[in-house]
mmCIF file of C-alpha atoms in Angstrom:
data_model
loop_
_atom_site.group_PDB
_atom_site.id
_atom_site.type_symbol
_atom_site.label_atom_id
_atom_site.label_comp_id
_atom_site.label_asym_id
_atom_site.label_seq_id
_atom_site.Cartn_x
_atom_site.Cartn_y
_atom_site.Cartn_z
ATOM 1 C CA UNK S 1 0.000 0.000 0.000
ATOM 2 C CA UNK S 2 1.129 3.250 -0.683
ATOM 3 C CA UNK S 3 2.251 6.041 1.477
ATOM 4 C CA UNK S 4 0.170 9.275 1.720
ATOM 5 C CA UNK S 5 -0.224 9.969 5.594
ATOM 6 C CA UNK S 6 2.534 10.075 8.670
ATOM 7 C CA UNK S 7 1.938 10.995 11.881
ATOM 8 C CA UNK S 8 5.107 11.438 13.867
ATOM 9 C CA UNK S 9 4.944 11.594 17.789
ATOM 10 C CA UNK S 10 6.984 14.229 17.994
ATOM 11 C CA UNK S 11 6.495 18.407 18.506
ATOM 12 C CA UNK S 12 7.137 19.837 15.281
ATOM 13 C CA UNK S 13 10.692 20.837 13.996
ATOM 14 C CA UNK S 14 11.180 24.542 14.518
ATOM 15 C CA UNK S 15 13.988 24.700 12.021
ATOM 16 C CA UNK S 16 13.202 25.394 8.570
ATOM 17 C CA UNK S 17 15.736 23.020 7.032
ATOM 18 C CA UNK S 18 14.021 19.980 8.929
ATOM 19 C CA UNK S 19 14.778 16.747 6.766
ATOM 20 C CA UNK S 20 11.326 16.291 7.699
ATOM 21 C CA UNK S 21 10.126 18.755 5.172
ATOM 22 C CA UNK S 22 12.456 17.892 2.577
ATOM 23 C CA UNK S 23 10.522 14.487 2.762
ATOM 24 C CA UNK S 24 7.286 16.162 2.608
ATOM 25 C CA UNK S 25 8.320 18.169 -0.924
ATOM 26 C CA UNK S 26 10.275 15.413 -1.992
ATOM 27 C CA UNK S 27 7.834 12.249 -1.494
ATOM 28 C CA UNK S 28 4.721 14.677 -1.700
ATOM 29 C CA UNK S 29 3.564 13.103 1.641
ATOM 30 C CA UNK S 30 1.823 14.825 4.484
ATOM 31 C CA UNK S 31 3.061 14.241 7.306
ATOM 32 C CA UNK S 32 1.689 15.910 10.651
ATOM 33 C CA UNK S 33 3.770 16.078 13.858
ATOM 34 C CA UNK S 34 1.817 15.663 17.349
ATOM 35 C CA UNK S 35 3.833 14.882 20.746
ATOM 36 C CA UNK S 36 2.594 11.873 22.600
ATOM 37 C CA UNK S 37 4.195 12.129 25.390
ATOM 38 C CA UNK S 38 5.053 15.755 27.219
ATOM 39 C CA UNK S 39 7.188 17.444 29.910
ATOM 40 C CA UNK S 40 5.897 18.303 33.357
ATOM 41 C CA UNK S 41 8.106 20.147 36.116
ATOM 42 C CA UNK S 42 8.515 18.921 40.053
ATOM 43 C CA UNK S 43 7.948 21.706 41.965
ATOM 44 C CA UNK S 44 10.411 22.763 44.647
ATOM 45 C CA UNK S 45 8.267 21.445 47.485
ATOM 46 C CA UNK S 46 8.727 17.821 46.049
ATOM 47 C CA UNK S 47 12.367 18.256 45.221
ATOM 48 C CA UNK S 48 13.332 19.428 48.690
ATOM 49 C CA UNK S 49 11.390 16.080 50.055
ATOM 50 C CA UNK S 50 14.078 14.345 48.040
ATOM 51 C CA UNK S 51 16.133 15.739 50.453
ATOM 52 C CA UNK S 52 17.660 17.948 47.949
ATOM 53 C CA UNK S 53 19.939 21.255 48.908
ATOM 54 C CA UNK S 54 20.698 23.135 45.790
ATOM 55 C CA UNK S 55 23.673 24.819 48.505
ATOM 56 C CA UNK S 56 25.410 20.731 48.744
ATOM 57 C CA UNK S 57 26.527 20.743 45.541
ATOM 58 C CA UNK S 58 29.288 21.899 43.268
ATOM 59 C CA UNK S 59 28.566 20.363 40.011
ATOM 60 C CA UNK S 60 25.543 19.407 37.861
ATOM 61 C CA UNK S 61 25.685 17.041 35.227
ATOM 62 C CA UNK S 62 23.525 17.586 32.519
ATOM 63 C CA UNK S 63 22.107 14.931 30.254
ATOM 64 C CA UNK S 64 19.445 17.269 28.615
ATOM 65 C CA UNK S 65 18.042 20.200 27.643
ATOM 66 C CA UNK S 66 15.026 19.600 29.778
ATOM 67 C CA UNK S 67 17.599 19.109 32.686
ATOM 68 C CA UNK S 68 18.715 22.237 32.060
ATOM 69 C CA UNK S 69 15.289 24.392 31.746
ATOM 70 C CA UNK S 70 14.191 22.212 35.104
ATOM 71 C CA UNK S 71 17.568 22.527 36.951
ATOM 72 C CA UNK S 72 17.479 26.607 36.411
ATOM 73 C CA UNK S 73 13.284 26.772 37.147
ATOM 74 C CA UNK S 74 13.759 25.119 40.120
ATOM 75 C CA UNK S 75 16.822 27.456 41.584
ATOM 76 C CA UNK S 76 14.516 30.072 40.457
ATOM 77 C CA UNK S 77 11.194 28.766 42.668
ATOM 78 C CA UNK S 78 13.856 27.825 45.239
ATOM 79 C CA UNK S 79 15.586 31.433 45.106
ATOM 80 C CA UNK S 80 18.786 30.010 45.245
ATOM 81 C CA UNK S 81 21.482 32.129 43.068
ATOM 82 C CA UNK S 82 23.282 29.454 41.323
ATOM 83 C CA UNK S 83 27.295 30.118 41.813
ATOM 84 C CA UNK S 84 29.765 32.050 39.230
ATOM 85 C CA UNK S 85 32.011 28.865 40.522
ATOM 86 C CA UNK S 86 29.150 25.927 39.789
ATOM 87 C CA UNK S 87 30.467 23.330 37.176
ATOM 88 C CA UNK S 88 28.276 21.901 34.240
ATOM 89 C CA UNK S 89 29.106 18.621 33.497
ATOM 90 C CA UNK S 90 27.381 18.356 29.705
ATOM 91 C CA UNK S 91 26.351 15.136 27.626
ATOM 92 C CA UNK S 92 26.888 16.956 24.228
ATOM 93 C CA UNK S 93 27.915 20.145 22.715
ATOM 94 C CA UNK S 94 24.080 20.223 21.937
ATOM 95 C CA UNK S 95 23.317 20.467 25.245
ATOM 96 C CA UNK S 96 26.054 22.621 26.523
ATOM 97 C CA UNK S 97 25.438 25.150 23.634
ATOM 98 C CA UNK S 98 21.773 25.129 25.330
ATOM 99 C CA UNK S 99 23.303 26.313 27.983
ATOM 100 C CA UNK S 100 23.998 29.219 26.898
ATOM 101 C CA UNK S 101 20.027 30.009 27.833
ATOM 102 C CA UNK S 102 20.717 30.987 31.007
ATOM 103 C CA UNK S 103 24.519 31.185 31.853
ATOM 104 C CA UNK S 104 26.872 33.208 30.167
ATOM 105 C CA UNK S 105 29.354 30.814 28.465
ATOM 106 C CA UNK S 106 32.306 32.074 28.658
ATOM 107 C CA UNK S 107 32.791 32.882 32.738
ATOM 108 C CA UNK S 108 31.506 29.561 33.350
ATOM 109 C CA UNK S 109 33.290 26.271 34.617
ATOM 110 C CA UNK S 110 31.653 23.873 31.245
ATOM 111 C CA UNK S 111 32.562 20.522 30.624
ATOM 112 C CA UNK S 112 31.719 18.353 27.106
ATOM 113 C CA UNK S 113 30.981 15.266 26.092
ATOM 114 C CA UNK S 114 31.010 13.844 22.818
ATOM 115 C CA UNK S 115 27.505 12.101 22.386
ATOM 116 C CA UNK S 116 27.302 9.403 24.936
ATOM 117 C CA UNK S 117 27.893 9.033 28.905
ATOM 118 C CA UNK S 118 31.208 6.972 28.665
ATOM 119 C CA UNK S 119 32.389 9.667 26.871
ATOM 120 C CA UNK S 120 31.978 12.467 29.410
ATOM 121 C CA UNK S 121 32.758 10.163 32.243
ATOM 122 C CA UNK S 122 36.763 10.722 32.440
ATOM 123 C CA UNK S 123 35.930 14.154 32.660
ATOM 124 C CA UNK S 124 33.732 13.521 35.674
ATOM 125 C CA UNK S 125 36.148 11.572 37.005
ATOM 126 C CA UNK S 126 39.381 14.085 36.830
ATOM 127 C CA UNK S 127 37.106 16.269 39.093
ATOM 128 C CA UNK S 128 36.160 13.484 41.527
ATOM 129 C CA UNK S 129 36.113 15.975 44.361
ATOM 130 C CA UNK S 130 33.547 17.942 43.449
ATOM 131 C CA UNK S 131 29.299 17.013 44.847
ATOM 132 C CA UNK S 132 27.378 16.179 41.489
ATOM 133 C CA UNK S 133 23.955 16.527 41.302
ATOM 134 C CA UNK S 134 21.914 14.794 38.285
ATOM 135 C CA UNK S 135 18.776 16.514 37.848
ATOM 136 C CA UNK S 136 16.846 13.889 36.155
ATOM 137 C CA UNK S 137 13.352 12.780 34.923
ATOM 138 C CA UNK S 138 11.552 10.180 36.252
ATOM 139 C CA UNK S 139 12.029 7.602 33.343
ATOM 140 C CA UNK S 140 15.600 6.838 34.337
ATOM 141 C CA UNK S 141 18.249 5.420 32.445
ATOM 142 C CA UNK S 142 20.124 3.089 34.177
ATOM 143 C CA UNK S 143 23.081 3.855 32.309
ATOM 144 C CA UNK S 144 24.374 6.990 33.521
ATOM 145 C CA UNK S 145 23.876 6.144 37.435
ATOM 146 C CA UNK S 146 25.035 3.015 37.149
ATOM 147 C CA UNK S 147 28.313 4.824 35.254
ATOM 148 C CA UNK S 148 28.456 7.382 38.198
ATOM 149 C CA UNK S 149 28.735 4.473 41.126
ATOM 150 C CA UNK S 150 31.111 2.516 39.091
ATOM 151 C CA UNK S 151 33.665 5.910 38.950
ATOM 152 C CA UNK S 152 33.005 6.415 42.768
ATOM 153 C CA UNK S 153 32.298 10.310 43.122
ATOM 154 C CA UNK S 154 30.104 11.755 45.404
ATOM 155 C CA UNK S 155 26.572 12.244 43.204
ATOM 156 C CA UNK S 156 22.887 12.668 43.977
ATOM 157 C CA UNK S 157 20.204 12.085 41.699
ATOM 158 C CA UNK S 158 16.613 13.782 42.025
ATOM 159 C CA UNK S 159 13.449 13.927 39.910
ATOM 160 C CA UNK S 160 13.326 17.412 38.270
ATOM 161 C CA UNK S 161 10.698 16.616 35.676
ATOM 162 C CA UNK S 162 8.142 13.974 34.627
ATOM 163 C CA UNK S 163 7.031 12.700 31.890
ATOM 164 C CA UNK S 164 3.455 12.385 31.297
ATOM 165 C CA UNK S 165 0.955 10.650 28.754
ATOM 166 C CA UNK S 166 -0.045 13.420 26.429
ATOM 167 C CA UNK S 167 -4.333 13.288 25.589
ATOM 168 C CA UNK S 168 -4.943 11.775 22.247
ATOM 169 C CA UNK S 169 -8.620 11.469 22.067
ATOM 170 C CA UNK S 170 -8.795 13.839 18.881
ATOM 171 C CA UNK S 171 -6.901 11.303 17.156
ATOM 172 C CA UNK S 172 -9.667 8.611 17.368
ATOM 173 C CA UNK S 173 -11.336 8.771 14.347
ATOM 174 C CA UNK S 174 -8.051 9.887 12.277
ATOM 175 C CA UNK S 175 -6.163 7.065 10.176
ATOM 176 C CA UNK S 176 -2.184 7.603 9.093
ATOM 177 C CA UNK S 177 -0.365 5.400 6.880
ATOM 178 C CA UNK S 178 2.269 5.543 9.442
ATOM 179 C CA UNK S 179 3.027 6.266 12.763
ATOM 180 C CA UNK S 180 6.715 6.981 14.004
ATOM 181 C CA UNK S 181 7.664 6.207 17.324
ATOM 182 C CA UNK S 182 10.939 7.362 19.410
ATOM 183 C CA UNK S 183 10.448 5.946 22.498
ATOM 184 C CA UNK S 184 9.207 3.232 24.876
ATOM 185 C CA UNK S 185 6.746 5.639 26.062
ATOM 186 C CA UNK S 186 5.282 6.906 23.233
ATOM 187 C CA UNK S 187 4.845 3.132 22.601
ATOM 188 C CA UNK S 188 2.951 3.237 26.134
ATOM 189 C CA UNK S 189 1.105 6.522 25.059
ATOM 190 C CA UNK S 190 -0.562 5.395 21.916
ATOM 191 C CA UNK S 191 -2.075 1.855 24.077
ATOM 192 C CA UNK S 192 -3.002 4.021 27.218
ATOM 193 C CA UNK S 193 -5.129 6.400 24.731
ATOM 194 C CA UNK S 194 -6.322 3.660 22.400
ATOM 195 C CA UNK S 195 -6.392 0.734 24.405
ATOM 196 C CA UNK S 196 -7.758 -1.455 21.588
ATOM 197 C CA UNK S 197 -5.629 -0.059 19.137
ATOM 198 C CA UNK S 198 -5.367 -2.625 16.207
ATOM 199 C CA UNK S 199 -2.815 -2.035 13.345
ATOM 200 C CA UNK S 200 -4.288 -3.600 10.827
ATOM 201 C CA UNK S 201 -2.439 -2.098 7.431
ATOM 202 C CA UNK S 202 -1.066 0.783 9.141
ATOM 203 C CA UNK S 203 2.803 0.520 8.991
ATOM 204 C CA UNK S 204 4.587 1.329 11.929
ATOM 205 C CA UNK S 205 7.965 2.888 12.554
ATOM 206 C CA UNK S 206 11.061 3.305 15.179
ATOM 207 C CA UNK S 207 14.026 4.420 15.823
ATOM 208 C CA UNK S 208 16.529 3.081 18.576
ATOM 209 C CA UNK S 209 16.580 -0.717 20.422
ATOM 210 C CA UNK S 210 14.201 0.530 23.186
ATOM 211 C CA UNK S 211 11.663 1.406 21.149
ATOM 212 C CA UNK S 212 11.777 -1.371 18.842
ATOM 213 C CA UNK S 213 11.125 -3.746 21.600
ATOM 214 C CA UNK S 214 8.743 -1.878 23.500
ATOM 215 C CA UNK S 215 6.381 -1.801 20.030
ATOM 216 C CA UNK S 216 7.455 -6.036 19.439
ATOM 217 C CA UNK S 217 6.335 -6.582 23.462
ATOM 218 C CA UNK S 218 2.912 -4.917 22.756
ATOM 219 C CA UNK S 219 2.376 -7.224 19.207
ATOM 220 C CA UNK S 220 3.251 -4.185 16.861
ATOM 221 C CA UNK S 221 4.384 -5.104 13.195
ATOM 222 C CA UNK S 222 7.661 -3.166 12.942
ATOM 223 C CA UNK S 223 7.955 -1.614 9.243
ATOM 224 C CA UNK S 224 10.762 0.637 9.618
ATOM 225 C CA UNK S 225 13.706 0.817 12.019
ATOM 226 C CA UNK S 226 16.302 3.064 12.772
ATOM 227 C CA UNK S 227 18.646 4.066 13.004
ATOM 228 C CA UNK S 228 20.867 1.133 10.482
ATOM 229 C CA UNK S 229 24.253 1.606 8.647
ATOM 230 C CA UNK S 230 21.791 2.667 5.360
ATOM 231 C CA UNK S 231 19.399 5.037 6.806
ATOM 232 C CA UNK S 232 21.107 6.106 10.298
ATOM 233 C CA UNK S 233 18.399 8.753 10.542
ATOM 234 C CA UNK S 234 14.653 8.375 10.803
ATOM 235 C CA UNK S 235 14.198 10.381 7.754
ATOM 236 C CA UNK S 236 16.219 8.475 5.675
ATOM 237 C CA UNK S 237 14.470 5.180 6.941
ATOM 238 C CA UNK S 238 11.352 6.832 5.594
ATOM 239 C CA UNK S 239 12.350 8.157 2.868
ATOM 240 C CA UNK S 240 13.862 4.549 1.426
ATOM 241 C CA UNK S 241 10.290 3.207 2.588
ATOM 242 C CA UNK S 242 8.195 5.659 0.523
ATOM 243 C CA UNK S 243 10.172 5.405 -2.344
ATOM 244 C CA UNK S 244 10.250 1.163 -2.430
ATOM 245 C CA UNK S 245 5.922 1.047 -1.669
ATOM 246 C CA UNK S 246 4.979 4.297 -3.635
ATOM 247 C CA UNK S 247 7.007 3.060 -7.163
ATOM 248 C CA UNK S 248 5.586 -0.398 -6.772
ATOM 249 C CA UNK S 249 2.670 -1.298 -8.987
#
């Protein structure tokens, strides 16, 4: 069957040179974009019964931009003055360059990783005296703690944010060609809103090892996956998709 309708369960790109819209002008698809999972914020009152004092700590090690947005909100609420001497410890020049939001750059103690945790973790490590604090959501990855306790520094972890099931009753009547996950928990989203979801000829796609077997553990057909050494992107995996079921007769 061909390919006329995506729905990807994700906020829209803001960016105008999205790959997403390349797709959409080169494969003359429509493709809509619609989060299925969202952000909420811990307030101040729950962080502090995590026995959490923004004054204990020297360093924060940022996996995210929503780690940063919540880390800085919550200083705010808690009207503590975050330190000229505080350290960011930073997952990715992504998120460091983020940032640059609310700190300026250049007077400030910043630390980069590459892309993943083992990569920022010698840095961590040459500055094993410092107290790190992990502002994290509540959908841990087991990776990065786990990491921490193996290199033996002093570290903390708290919930700074949540993430929560986004309401897709709209969407009830409304049929897509395919639907692109990017996470266990959009996986969790679309079955908590549609609990007798059937996918019938609707192709389904996802990117990362999580995801895929999230979508196989609830009976999903996987169509497309991502990322592989011929599409590493999701747009790519798409794209090679479209082109194979929309040319065949």
């Amino acid at each position: 069957m061909k390919v006329k309708t995506i729905l990807v369960s994700q906020p829209e790109p803001k960016i105008e040179n999205s790959p997403y819209f390349d797709l959409i002008e080169k494969q003359k698809v429509k493709i809509d974009f619609r989060p299925f999972i969202h952000v909420e914020g811990v307030s101040a009152k729950e962080i502090r019964q995590q026995k959490v004092d923004l004054n204990n700590y020297t360093a924060i090690i940022l996996t995210s931009r929503n780690a940063i947005d919540h880390f800085f909100r919550v200083a705010e609420e808690m009207r503590f003055k975050v330190p000229d001497s505080m350290k960011y410890f930073c997952l990715s020049e992504a998120v460091a360059f983020y940032l640059q939001k609310y700190v300026v750059y250049r007077k400030r103690k910043i630390y980069v990783g590459k892309r993943t945790f083992s990569e920022l973790s010698p840095l961590i490590k040459k500055y094993k005296d410092e107290k790190f604090l992990l502002p994290n959501t509540d959908k841990v990855n087991d990776e990065v703690p786990t990491a921490l306790d193996a290199l033996g520094v002093n570290w903390k972890q708290a919930i700074f944010y949540k993430t929560v099931i986004s309401d897709l009753s709209d969407l009830a009547d409304v049929y897509y060609d395919i639907l692109v996950f990017f996470s266990p928990s959009g996986i969790d989203s679309l079955f908590h809103n549609f609990p007798d979801f059937k996918q019938n000829d609707t192709r389904i796609a996802v990117f990362g090892d999580t995801t895929l077997k999230a979508a196989e553990e609830k009976g999903l057909r996987i169509d497309i996956a991502a990322p592989a050494p011929e599409t590493p992107s999701m747009t790519m995996a798409l794209e090679k998709y479209i082109e194979k079921v929309n040319k065949a007769k």
